[in-house]
PDB file of C-alpha atoms in Angstrom:
ATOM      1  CA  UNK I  26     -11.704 -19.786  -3.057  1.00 89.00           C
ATOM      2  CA  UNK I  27     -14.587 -17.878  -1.481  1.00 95.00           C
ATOM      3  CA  UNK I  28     -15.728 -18.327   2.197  1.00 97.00           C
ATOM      4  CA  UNK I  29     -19.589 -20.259   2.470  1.00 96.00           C
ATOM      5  CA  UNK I  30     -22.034 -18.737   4.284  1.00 97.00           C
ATOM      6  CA  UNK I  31     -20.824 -22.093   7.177  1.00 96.00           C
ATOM      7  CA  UNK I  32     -16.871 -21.056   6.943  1.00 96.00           C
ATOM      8  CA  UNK I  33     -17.392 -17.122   7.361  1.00 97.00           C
ATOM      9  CA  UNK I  34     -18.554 -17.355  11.327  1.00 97.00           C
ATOM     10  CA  UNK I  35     -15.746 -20.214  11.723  1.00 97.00           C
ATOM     11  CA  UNK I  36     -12.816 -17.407   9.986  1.00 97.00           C
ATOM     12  CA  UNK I  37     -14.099 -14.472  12.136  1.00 97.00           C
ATOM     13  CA  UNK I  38     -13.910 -16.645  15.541  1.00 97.00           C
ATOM     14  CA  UNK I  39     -10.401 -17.838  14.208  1.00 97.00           C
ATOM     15  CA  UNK I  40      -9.753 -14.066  13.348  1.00 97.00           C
ATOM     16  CA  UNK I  41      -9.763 -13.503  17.659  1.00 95.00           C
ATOM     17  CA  UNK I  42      -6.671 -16.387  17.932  1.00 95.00           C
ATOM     18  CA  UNK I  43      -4.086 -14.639  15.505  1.00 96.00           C
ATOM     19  CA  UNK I  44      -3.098 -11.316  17.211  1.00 94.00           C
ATOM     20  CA  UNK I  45      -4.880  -8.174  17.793  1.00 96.00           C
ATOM     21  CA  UNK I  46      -3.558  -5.991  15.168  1.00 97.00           C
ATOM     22  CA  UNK I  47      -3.642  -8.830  12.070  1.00 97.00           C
ATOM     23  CA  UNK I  48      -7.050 -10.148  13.262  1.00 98.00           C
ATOM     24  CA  UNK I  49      -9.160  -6.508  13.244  1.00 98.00           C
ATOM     25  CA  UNK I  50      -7.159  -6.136  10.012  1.00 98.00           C
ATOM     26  CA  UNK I  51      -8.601  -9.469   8.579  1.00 98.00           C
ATOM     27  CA  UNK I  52     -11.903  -8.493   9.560  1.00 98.00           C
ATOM     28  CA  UNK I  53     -11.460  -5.219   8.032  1.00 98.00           C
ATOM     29  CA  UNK I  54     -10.581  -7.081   4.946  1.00 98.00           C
ATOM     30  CA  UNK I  55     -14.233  -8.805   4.937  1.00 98.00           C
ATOM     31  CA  UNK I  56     -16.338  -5.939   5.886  1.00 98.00           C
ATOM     32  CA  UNK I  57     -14.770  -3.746   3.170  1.00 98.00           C
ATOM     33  CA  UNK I  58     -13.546  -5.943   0.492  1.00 98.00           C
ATOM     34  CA  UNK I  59     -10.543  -3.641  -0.050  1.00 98.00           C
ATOM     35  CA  UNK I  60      -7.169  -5.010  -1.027  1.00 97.00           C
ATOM     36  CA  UNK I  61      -4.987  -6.541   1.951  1.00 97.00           C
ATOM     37  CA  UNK I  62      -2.223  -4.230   1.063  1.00 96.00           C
ATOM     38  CA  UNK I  63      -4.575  -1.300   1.251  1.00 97.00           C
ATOM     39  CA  UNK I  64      -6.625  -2.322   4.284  1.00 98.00           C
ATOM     40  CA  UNK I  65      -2.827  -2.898   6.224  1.00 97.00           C
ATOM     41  CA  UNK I  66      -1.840   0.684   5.782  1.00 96.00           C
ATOM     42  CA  UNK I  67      -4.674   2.315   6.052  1.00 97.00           C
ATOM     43  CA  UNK I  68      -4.623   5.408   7.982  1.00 96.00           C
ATOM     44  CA  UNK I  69      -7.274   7.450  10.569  1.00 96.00           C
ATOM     45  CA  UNK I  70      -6.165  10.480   8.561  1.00 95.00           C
ATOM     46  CA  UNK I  71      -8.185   8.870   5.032  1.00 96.00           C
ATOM     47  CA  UNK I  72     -11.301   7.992   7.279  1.00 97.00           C
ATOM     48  CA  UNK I  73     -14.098  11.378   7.298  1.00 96.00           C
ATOM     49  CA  UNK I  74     -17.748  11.025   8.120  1.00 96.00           C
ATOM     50  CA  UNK I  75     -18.334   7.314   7.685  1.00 96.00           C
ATOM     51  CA  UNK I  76     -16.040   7.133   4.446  1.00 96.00           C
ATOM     52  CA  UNK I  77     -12.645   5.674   4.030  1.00 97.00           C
ATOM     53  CA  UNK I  78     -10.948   8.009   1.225  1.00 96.00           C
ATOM     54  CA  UNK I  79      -7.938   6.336  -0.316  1.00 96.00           C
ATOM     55  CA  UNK I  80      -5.970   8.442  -2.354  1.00 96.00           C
ATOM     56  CA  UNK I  81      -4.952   7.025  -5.440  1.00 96.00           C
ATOM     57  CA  UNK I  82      -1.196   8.547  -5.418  1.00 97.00           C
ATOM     58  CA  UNK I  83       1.189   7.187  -3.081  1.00 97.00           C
ATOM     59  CA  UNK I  84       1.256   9.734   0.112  1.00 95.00           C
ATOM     60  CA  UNK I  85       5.300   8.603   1.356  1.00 94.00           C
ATOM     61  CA  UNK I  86       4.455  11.054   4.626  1.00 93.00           C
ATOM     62  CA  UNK I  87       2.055   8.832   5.276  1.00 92.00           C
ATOM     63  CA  UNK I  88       3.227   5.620   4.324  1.00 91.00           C
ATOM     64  CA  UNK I  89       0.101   5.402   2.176  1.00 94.00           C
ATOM     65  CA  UNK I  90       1.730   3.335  -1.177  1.00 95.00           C
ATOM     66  CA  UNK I  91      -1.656   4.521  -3.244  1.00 96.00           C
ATOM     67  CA  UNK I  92      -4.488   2.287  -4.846  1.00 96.00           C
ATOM     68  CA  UNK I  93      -3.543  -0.885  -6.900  1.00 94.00           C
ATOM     69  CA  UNK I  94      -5.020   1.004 -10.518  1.00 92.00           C
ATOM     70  CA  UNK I  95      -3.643   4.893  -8.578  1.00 93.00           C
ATOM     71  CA  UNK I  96      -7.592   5.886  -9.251  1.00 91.00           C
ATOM     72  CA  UNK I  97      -8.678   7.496  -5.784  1.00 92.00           C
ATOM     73  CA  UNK I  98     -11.446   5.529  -4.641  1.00 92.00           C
ATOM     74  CA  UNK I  99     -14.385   5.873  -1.433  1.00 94.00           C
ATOM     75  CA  UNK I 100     -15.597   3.807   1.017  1.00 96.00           C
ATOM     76  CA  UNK I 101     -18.428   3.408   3.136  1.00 96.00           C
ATOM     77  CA  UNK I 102     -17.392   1.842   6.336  1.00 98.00           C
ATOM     78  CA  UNK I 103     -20.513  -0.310   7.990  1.00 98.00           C
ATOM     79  CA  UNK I 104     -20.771   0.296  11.684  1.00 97.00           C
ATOM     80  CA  UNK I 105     -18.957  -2.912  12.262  1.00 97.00           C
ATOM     81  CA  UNK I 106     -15.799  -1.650  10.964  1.00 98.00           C
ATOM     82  CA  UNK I 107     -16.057   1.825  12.189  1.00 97.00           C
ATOM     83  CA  UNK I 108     -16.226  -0.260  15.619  1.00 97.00           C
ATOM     84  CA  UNK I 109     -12.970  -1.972  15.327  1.00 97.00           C
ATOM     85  CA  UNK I 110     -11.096   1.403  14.371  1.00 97.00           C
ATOM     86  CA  UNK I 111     -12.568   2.807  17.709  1.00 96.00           C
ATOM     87  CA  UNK I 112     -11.286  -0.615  18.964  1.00 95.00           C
ATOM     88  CA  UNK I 113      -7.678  -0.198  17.375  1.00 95.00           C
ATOM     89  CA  UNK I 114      -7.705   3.179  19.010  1.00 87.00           C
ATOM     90  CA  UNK I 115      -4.641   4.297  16.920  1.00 86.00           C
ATOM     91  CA  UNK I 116      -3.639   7.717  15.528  1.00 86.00           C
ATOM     92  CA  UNK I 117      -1.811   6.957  12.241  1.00 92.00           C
ATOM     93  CA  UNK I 118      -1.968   3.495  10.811  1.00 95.00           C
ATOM     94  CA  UNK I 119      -4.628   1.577  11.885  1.00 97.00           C
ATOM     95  CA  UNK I 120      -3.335  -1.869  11.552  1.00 97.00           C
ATOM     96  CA  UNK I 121       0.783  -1.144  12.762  1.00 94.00           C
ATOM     97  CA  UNK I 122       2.909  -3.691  13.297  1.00 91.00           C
ATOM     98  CA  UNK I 123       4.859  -3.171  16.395  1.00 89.00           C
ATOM     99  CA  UNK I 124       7.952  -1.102  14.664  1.00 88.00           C
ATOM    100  CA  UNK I 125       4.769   1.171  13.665  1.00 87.00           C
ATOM    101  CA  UNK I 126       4.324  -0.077   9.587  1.00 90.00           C
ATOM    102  CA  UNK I 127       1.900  -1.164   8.340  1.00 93.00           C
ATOM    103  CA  UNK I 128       1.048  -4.990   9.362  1.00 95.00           C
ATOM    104  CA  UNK I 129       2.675  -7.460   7.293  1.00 93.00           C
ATOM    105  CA  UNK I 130       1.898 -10.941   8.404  1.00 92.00           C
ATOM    106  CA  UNK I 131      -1.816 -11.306   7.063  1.00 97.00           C
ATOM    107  CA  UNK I 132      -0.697 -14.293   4.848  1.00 97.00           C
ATOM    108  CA  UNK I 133       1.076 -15.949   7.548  1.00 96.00           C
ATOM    109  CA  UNK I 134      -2.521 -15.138   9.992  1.00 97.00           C
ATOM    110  CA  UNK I 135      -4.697 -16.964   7.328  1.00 97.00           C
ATOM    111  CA  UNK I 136      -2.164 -19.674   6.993  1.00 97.00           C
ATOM    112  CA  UNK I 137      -2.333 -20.728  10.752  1.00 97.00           C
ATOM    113  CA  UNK I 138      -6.228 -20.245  10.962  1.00 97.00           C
ATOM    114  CA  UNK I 139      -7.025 -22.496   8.038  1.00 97.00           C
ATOM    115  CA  UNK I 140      -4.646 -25.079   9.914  1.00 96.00           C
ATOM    116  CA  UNK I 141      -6.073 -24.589  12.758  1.00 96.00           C
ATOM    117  CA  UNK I 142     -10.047 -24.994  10.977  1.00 96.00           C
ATOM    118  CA  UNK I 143      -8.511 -27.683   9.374  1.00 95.00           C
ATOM    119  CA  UNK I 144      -9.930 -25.815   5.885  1.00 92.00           C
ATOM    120  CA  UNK I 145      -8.320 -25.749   2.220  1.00 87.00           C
ATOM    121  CA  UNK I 146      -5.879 -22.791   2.236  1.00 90.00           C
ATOM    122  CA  UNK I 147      -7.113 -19.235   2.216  1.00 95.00           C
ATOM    123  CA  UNK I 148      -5.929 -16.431   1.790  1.00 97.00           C
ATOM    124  CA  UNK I 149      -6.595 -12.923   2.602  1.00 98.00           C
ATOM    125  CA  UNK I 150      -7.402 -11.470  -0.435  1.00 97.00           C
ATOM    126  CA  UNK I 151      -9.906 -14.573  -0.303  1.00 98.00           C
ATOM    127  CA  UNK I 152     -11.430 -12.475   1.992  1.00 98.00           C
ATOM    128  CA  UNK I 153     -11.630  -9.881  -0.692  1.00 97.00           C
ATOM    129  CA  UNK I 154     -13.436 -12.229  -3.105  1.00 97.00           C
ATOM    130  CA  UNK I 155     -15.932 -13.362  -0.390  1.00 98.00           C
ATOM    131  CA  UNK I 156     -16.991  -9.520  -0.026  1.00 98.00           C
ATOM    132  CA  UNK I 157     -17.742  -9.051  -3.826  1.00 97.00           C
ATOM    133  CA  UNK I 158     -19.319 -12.514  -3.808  1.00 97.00           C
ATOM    134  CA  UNK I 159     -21.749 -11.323  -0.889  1.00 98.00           C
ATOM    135  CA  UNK I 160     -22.344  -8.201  -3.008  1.00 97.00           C
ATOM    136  CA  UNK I 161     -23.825 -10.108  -6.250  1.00 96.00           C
ATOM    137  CA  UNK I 162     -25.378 -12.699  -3.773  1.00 96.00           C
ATOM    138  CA  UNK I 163     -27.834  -9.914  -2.372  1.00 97.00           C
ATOM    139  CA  UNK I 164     -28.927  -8.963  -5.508  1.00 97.00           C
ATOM    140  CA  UNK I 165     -26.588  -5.719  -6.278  1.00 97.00           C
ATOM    141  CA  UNK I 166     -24.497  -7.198  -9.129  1.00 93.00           C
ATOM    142  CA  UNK I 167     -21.468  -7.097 -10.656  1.00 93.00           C
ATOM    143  CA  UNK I 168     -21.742  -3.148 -11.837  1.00 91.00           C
ATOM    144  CA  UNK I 169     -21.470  -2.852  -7.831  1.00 93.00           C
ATOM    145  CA  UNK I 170     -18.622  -4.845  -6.459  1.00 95.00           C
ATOM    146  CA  UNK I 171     -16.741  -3.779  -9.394  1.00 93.00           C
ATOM    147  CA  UNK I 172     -17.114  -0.055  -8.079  1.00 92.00           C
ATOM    148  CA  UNK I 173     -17.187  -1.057  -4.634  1.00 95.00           C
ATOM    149  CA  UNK I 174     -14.211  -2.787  -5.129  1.00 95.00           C
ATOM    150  CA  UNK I 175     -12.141   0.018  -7.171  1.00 92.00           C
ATOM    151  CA  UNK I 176     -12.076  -2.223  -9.890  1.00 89.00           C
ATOM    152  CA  UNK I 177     -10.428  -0.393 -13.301  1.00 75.00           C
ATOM    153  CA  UNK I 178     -13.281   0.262 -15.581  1.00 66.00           C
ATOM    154  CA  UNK I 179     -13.416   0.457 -19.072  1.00 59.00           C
ATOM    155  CA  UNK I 180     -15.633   1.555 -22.121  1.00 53.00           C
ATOM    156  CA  UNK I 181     -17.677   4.694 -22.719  1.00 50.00           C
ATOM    157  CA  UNK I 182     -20.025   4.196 -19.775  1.00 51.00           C
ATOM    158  CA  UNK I 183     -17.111   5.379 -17.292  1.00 51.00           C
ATOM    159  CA  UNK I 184     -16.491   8.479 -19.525  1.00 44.00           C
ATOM    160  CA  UNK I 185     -20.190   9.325 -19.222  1.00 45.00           C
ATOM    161  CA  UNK I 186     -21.251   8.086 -15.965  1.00 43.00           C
ATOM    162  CA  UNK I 187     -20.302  10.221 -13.505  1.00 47.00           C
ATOM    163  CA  UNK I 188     -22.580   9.962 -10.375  1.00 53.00           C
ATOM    164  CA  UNK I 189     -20.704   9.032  -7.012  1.00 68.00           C
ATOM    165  CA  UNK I 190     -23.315   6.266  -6.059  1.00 81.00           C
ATOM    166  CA  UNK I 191     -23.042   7.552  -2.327  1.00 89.00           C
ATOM    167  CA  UNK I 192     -26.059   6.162  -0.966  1.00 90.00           C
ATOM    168  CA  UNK I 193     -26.274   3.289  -3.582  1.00 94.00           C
ATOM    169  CA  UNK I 194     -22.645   2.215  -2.203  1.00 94.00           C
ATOM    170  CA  UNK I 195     -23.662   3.084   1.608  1.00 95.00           C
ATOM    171  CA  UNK I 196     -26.698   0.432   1.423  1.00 96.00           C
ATOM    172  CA  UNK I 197     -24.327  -2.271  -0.599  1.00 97.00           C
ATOM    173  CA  UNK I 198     -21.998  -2.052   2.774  1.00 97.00           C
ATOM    174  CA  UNK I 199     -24.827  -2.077   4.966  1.00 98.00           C
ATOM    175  CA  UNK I 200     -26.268  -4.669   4.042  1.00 98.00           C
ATOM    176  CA  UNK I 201     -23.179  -6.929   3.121  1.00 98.00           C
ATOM    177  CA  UNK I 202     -22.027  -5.969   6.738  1.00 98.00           C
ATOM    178  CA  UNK I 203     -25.695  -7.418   7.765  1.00 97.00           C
ATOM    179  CA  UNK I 204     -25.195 -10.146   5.963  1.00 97.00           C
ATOM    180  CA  UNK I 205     -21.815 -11.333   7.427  1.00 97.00           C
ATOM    181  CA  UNK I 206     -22.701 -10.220  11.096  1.00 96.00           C
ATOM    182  CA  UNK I 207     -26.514 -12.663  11.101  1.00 96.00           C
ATOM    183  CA  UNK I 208     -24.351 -15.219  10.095  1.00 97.00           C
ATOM    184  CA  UNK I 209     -22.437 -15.133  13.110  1.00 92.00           C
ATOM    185  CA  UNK I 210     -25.248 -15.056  15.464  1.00 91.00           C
ATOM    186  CA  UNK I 211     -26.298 -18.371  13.548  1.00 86.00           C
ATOM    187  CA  UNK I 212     -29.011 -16.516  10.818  1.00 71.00           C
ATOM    188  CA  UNK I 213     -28.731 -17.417   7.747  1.00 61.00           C
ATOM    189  CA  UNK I 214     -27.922 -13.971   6.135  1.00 51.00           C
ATOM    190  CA  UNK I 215     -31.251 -12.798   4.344  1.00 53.00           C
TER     191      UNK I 215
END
């Protein structure tokens, strides 16, 4: 399922009840639309001028495990996340569980808050879906949460298009950020 414009304020309230660390990291989740396995280790390192970099390849150093397809992949963080980094105030991982991994227990987070909302289960790549959901909602289409999203593409087009859509993908954050923020101070999103 996919979080309503009514369930999104509800999920980021519940997001304060479940623990620092997995909490930031679930709203990291919804502001970026990454996946929850690369959202949990990401690392200060990756983040440069605004943009989360995640390296394709696995970085073991690091304990960066690489992106899902291994294609590196950018992303413009909204000021909202940018603000809970600063928050997390970590060198490193940015979501570490106490032993200093990566944070594991998203699943088990989203379990207790749908409980808790009393909501059909959820789950955090949910979260995920809700992001490139909010990205064809506003108009940008499915061209866009695909690349926003570091979705695999296919065909001829990827072969010949190869323009970085930096300020195409820094508005599509923006305003998807917008978006998710006016709904919690009780707008309705446009």
């Amino acid at each position: 399922p996919i979080l309503s414009d009514n369930e999104i304020p509800k999920f980021w309230a519940a997001f304060e009840g479940v623990g620092l660390v997995e909490g930031m990291a679930l709203k990291m989740l919804l502001l970026t639309g990454q996946r929850p396995g690369e959202v949990a280790h990401m690392r200060t390192e990756h983040v440069e001028d605004g943009w989360w970099n995640l390296p394709g390849a696995p970085v073991p150093a690091l304990g960066w495990l690489g992106t899902k397809n291994a294609q590196s992949h950018r992303v413009w963080l909204p000021k909202a996340a940018i603000e809970i980094i600063t928050e997390m105030d970590t060198a490193g991982m940015v979501f570490a569980s106490p032993r200093g991994g990566a944070v594991s227990s998203l699943d088990v987070a989203m379990r207790a808050i749908c409980k808790d909302l009393g909501v059909e289960r959820a789950t955090p790549h949910d979260l995920r879906r809700t992001h490139g959901t909010l990205i064809a909602s506003l108009g940008f289409g499915r061209d866009a949460m695909n690349r926003i999203q570091n979705h695999a593409e296919g065909g001829i087009a990827s072969v010949y298009d190869r323009h970085q859509y930096a300020d195409e993908n820094k508005r599509i954050m923006e305003s998807v950020a917008a978006k998710i923020i006016s709904l919690m101070l009780g707008g309705s999103g446009n």
